[in-house]
Structures are given as structure tokens and as C-alpha cells.
Coordinates of C-alpha atoms and ligand atoms in Angstrom, one line a residue:
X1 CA -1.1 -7.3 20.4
X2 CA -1.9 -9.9 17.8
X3 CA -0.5 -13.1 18.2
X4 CA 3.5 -12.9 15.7
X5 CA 3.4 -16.5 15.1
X6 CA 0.1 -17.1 13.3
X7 CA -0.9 -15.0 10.0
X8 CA -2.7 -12.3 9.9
X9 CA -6.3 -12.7 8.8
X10 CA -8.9 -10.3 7.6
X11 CA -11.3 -11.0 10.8
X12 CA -8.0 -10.4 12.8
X13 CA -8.2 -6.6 11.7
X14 CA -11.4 -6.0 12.9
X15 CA -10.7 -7.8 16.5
X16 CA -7.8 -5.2 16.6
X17 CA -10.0 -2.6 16.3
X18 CA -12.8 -3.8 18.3
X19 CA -9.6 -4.1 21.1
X20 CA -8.1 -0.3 20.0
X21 CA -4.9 -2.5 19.1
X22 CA -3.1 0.0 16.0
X23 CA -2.8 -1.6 12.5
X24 CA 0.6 -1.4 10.8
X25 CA 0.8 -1.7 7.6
X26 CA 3.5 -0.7 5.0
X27 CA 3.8 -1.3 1.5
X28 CA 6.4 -3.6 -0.4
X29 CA 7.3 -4.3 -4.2
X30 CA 9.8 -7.5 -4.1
X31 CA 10.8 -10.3 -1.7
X32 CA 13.4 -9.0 -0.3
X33 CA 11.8 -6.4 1.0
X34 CA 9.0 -7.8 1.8
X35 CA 10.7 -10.8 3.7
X36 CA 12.2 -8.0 5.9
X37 CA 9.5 -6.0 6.5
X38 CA 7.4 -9.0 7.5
X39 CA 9.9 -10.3 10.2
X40 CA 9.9 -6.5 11.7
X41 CA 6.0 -7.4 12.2
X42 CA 3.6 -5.2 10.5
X43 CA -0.1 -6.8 10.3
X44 CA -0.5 -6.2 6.6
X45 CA 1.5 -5.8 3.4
X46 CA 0.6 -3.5 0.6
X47 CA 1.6 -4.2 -3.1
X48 CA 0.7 -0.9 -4.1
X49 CA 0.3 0.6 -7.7
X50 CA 2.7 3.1 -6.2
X51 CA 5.2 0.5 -7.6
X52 CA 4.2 2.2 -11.1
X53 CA 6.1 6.0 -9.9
X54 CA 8.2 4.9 -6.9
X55 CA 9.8 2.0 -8.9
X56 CA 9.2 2.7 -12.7
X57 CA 9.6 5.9 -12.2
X58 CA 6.0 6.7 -14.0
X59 CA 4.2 10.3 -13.0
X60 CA 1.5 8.5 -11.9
X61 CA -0.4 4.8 -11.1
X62 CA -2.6 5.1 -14.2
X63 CA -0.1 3.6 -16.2
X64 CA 0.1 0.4 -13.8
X65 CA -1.1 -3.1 -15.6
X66 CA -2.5 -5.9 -13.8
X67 CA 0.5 -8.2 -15.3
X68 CA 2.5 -6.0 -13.6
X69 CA 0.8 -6.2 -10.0
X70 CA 0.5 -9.8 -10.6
X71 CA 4.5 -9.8 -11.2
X72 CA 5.1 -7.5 -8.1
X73 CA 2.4 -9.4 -5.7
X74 CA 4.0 -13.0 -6.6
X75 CA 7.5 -12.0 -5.7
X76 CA 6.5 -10.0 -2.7
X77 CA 4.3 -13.4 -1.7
X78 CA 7.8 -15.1 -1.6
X79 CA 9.1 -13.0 1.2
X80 CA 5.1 -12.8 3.1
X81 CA 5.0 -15.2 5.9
X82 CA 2.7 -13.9 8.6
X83 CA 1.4 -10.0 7.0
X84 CA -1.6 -9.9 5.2
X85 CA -0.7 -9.8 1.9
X86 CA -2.7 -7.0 -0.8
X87 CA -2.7 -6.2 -4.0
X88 CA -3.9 -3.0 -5.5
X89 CA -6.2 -3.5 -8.5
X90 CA -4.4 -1.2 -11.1
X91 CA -6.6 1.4 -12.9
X92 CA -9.3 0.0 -15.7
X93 CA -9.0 -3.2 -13.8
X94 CA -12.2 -3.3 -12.2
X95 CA -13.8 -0.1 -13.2
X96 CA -15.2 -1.0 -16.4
X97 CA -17.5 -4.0 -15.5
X98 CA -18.6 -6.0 -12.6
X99 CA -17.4 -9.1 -14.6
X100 CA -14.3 -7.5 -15.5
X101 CA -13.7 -7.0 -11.8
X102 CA -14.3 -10.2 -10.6
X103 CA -12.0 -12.1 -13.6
X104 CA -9.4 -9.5 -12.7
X105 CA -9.3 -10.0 -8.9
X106 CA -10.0 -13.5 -9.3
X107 CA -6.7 -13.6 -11.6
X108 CA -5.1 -11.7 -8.4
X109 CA -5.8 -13.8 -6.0
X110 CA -5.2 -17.0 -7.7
X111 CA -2.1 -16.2 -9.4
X112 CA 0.0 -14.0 -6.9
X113 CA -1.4 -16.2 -3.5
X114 CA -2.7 -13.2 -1.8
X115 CA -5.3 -13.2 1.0
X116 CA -7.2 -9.6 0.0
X117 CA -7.0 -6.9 -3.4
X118 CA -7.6 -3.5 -2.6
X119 CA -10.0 -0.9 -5.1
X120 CA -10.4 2.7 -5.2
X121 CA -13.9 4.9 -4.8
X122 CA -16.7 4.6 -2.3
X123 CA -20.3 4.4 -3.0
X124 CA -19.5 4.6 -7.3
X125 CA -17.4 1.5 -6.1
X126 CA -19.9 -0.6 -3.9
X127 CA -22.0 -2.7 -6.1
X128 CA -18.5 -4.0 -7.3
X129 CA -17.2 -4.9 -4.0
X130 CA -20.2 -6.6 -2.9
X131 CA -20.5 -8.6 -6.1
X132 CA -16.6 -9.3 -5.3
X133 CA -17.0 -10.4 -1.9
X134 CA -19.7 -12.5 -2.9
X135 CA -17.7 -15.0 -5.0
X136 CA -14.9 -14.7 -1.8
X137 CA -12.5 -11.9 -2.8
X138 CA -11.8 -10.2 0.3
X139 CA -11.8 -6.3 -0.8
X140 CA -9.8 -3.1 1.5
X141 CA -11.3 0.1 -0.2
X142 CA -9.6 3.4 -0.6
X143 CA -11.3 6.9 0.3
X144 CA -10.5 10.6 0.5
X145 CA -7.3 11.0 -2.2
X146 CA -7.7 8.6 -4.8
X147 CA -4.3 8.9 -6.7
X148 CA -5.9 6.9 -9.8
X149 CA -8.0 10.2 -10.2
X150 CA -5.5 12.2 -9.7
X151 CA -6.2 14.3 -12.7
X152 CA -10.0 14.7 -11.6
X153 CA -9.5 15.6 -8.2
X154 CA -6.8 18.3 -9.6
X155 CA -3.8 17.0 -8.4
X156 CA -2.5 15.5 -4.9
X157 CA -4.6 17.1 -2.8
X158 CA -6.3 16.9 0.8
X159 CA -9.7 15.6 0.5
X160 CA -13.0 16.8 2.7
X161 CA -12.4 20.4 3.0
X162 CA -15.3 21.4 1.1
X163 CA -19.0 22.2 2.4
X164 CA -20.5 18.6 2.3
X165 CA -17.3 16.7 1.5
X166 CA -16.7 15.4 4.8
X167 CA -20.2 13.9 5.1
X168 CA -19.8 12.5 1.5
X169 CA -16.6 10.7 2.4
X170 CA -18.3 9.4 5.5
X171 CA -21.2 8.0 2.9
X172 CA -18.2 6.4 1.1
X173 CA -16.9 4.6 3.5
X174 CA -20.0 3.6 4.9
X175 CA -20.8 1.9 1.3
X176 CA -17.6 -0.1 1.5
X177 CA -18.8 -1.5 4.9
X178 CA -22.2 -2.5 4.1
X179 CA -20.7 -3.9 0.7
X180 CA -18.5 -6.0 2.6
X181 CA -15.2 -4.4 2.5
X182 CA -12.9 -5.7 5.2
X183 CA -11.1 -2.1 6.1
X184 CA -10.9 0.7 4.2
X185 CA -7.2 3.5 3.3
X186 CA -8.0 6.9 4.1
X187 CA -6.1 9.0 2.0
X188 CA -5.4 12.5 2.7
X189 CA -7.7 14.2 4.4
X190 CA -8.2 16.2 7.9
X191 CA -7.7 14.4 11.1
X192 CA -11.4 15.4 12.1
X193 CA -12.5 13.8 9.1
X194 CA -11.0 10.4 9.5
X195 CA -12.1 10.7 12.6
X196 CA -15.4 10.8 11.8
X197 CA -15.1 8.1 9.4
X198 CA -13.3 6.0 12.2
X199 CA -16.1 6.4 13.8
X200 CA -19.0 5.6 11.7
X201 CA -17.7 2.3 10.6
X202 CA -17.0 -0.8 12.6
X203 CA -14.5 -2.0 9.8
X204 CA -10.4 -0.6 10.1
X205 CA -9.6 2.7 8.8
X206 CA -5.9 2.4 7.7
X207 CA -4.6 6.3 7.7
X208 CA -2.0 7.5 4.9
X209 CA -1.9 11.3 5.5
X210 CA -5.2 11.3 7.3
X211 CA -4.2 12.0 11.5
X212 CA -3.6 9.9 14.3
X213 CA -7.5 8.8 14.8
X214 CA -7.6 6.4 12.4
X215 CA -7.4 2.0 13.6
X216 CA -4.1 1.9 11.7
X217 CA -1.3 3.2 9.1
X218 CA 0.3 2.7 6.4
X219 CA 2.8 4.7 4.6
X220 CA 5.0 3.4 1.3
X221 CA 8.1 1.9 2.6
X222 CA 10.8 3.1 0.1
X223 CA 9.2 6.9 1.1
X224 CA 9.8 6.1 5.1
X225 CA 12.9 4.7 4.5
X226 CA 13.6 7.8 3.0
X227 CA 14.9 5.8 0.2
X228 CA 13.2 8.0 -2.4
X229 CA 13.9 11.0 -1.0
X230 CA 12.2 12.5 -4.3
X231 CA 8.9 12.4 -2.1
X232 CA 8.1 14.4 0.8
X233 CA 5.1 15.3 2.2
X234 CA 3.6 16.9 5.7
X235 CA 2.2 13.6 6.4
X236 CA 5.4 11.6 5.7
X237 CA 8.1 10.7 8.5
X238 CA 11.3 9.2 7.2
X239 CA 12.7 6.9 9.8
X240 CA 16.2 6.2 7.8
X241 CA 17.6 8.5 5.0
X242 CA 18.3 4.9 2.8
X243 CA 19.3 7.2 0.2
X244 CA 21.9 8.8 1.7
X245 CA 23.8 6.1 2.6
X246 CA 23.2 4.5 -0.9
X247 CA 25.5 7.5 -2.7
X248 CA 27.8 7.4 0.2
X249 CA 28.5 4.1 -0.2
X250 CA 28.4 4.0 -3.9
X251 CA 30.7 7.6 -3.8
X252 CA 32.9 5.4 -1.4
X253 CA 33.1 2.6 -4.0
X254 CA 33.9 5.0 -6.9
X255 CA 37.1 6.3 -5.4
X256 CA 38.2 2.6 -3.7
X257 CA 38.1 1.3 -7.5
X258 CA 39.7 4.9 -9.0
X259 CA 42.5 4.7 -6.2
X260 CA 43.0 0.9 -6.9
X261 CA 42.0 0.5 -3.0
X262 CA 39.6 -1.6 -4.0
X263 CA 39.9 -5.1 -4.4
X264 CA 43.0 -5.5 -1.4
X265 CA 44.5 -8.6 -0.5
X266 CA 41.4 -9.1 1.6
X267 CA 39.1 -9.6 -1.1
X268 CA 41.1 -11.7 -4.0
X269 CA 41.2 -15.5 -4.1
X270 CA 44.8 -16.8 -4.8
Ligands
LIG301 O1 -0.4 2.5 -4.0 C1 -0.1 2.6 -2.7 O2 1.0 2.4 -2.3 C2 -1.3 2.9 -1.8 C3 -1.0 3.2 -0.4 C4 -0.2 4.4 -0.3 C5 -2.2 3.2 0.4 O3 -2.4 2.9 -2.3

């Protein structure tokens, strides 16, 4: 088990894995969530561009700006004591040019407080991470479903069914290593698959959707919470309907105030 009272460090991820000690990792979007989710004790915090559908209730991450990530990662940074805290680089942000990339990380980093960003793409990706890496941007890559080309890939679906597409992803995630990446998300995809990929790299695989083979997993928090119960998926497990209880309690509310129950004696100052 990693050690709860010291934070959590990109070397410490691959000392897990060298010591078959499971990642857990979960996404968060504010401090308050955050703050609990890193006092329950996961090794790394996500700032996803999920934020963009799961939050602003987009269709997909495309739409997701880099002020908004910078917003989201500095309040989540409030609540982050000991996770490793990542941002997602939001689509456009680091595609376009190796400079552009390394301003807008750079920007990241310095203006959120996180320790690490995370890209999307394997070997199209690699000359970017390694330039990133180079001027000390720690970088988690992101292979199989990329949901930023979500209208390329034809939707969300699993990844590495095709003739040739598991050894491609393989490739990918092997570029991220010898770029420099620190661990890489496996999205979607057969459990054989990411377990070959587990395999073939010495840095953390961190599983969404992608088997039980991988180092570690993440899923997005409001989804397991079964918060927004909009989403479900094979993959997903939903450890609390959140939801549920939300328009039970607000139902409970309504009738309290419509019935005058609500405020009593109990809750007015005199
Ligand atoms: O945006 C996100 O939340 C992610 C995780 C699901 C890996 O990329």
C-alpha cells in the first residue's frame, strides 16, 4: 500500500506497479468533491474534460476550453491534498503545434498547481509528449477510445477488435513510454488487449472500460456515484444511486414547504 500521509508522486505509480499494488484513480470537477474523494484515498485525481458533458451538460469534450480546465483544476487543487492531481488538455490544446502544447500545459501546470496534464493519441502524439516532458511537464496518455475523436472513431465504441488493431494500440502505448509518459488510460477496449498492453510497457495502465488486467482504474465519479444516472455502460459499477436520493430528498422538501411542515419550531430563530 502506498504510504496515506505523503503525496502521491509520479515515480510512486510506477513503484506500485513494479510491486502489483492497484492504482485508484477517480475523477473530480470542484473542491468539494475533490476534498472528499481524496480523504477516502485514491492515488490520483482526474480533472477530466468529461466536466464538458457530465457537468455542462455538452454532447461531447470537444467543446471543452483550456480556461475552463484551468477553472475546474484550480478549484479541485483546493480540495487535493495527497492524490496526484491531473488535468486533461481539452481538444485543440495541444494538437495543433508542439509550441502550442507546451504554452498550454505550461499554463496548466502553473496556473491550476497540478503535478501532471493528461493528452489523447499514441504514436501521432509522441513527439509532443517527449518535447513536453523535456521542459518538465509530467504527461498520462490516453489509448484505445479517445472520446475527443469521438466522431472519427464512429461513436463510443470498444477499441482493438479489428485485424491489426490490437497490435497498433500496443504500438501506441509503447510510444507514450519511450516519449516519457508516466502512465497511460486505456479506454475501452478487450480485457486481452489491455492486457497485452499491460504487459508491454513498464509504465501504469489506468483501465476505464478495459478489464481487470490493467495496474489501475479509474472511472468518473459522478457516473459511480450513480449521480448522473444518464450514463450507463457495461463497464460502469455504480456504488451509490446519488441521484436517487437527490429527488427524494428534494420531492421530500417540496411537500414539507407545500404542507407548511417545513420550517417547524425546530428550525426558526425567535
Ligand atoms: O475525461 C475524463 O473523465 C477521462 C477519464 C474517463 C479517463 O478522460
Amino acid at each position: 500500500m502506498p504510504d496515506k500521509s505523503k503525496p502521491v508522486r509520479t515515480v510512486d505509480l510506477k513503484v506500485m506497479k513494479g510491486a502489483g499494488e492497484k492504482i485508484v484513480a477517480l475523477t473530480a470537477y470542484d473542491a468539494l468533491f475533490a476534498a472528499l474523494v481524496d480523504e477516502s484515498g485514491v492515488d490520483v485525481i482526474l480533472v477530466g474534460d468529461s466536466v464538458n458533458t457530465v457537468l455542462c451538460g455538452e454532447a461531447t469534450t470537444l467543446s471543452a476550453t483550456l480556461d475552463q480546465m484551468i477553472y475546474h483544476g484550480r478549484i479541485v487543487r483546493k480540495g487535493v491534498r495527497r492524490a496526484l492531481l491531473t488535468i486533461d488538455m481539452p481538444y485543440l490544446s495541444y494538437q495543433v503545434s508542439i509550441e502550442d502544447a507546451k504554452r498550454n500545459c505550461g499554463r496548466v501546470l502553473k496556473e491550476t498547481g497540478a503535478e501532471a496534464v493528461k493528452v489523447e493519441g499514441g504514436r501521432s502524439v509522441a513527439p509532443t509528449v517527449n518535447a513536453l516532458v523535456e521542459i518538465g511537464i509530467p504527461v498520462m496518455g490516453h489509448v484505445g477510445f479517445t472520446p475527443q475523436s469521438v466522431h472519427a472513431m464512429g461513436g463510443h465504441r470498444v477499441q482493438g477488435r479489428a485485424v491489426g488493431a490490437k497490435e497498433r494500440i500496443v504500438e501506441d502505448a509503447k510510444a507514450l513510454e519511450q516519449a516519457g509518459a508516466f502512465s497511460v488510460v486505456l479506454e475501452l477496449m478487450p480485457s486481452d488487449v489491455a492486457q497485452s498492453v499491460t504487459e508491454a510497457i513498464d509504465i501504469p495502465t489506468i483501465g476505464i472500460g478495459s478489464g481487470p488486467s490493467c495496474d489501475g482504474q479509474v472511472l468518473v465519479l459522478h457516473d459511480m456515484l450513480g449521480l448522473n444516472d444518464r450514463f450507463s455502460a457495461k463497464f460502469l459499477k455504480r456504488y451509490a444511486d446519488l441521484a436517487g436520493s437527490v429527488r427524494s430528498a428534494v420531492k421530500a422538501y417540496e411537500e414539507d414547504v407545500r404542507a407548511g411542515r417545513y420550517p417547524d419550531v425546530s428550525h426558526a430563530y425567535e
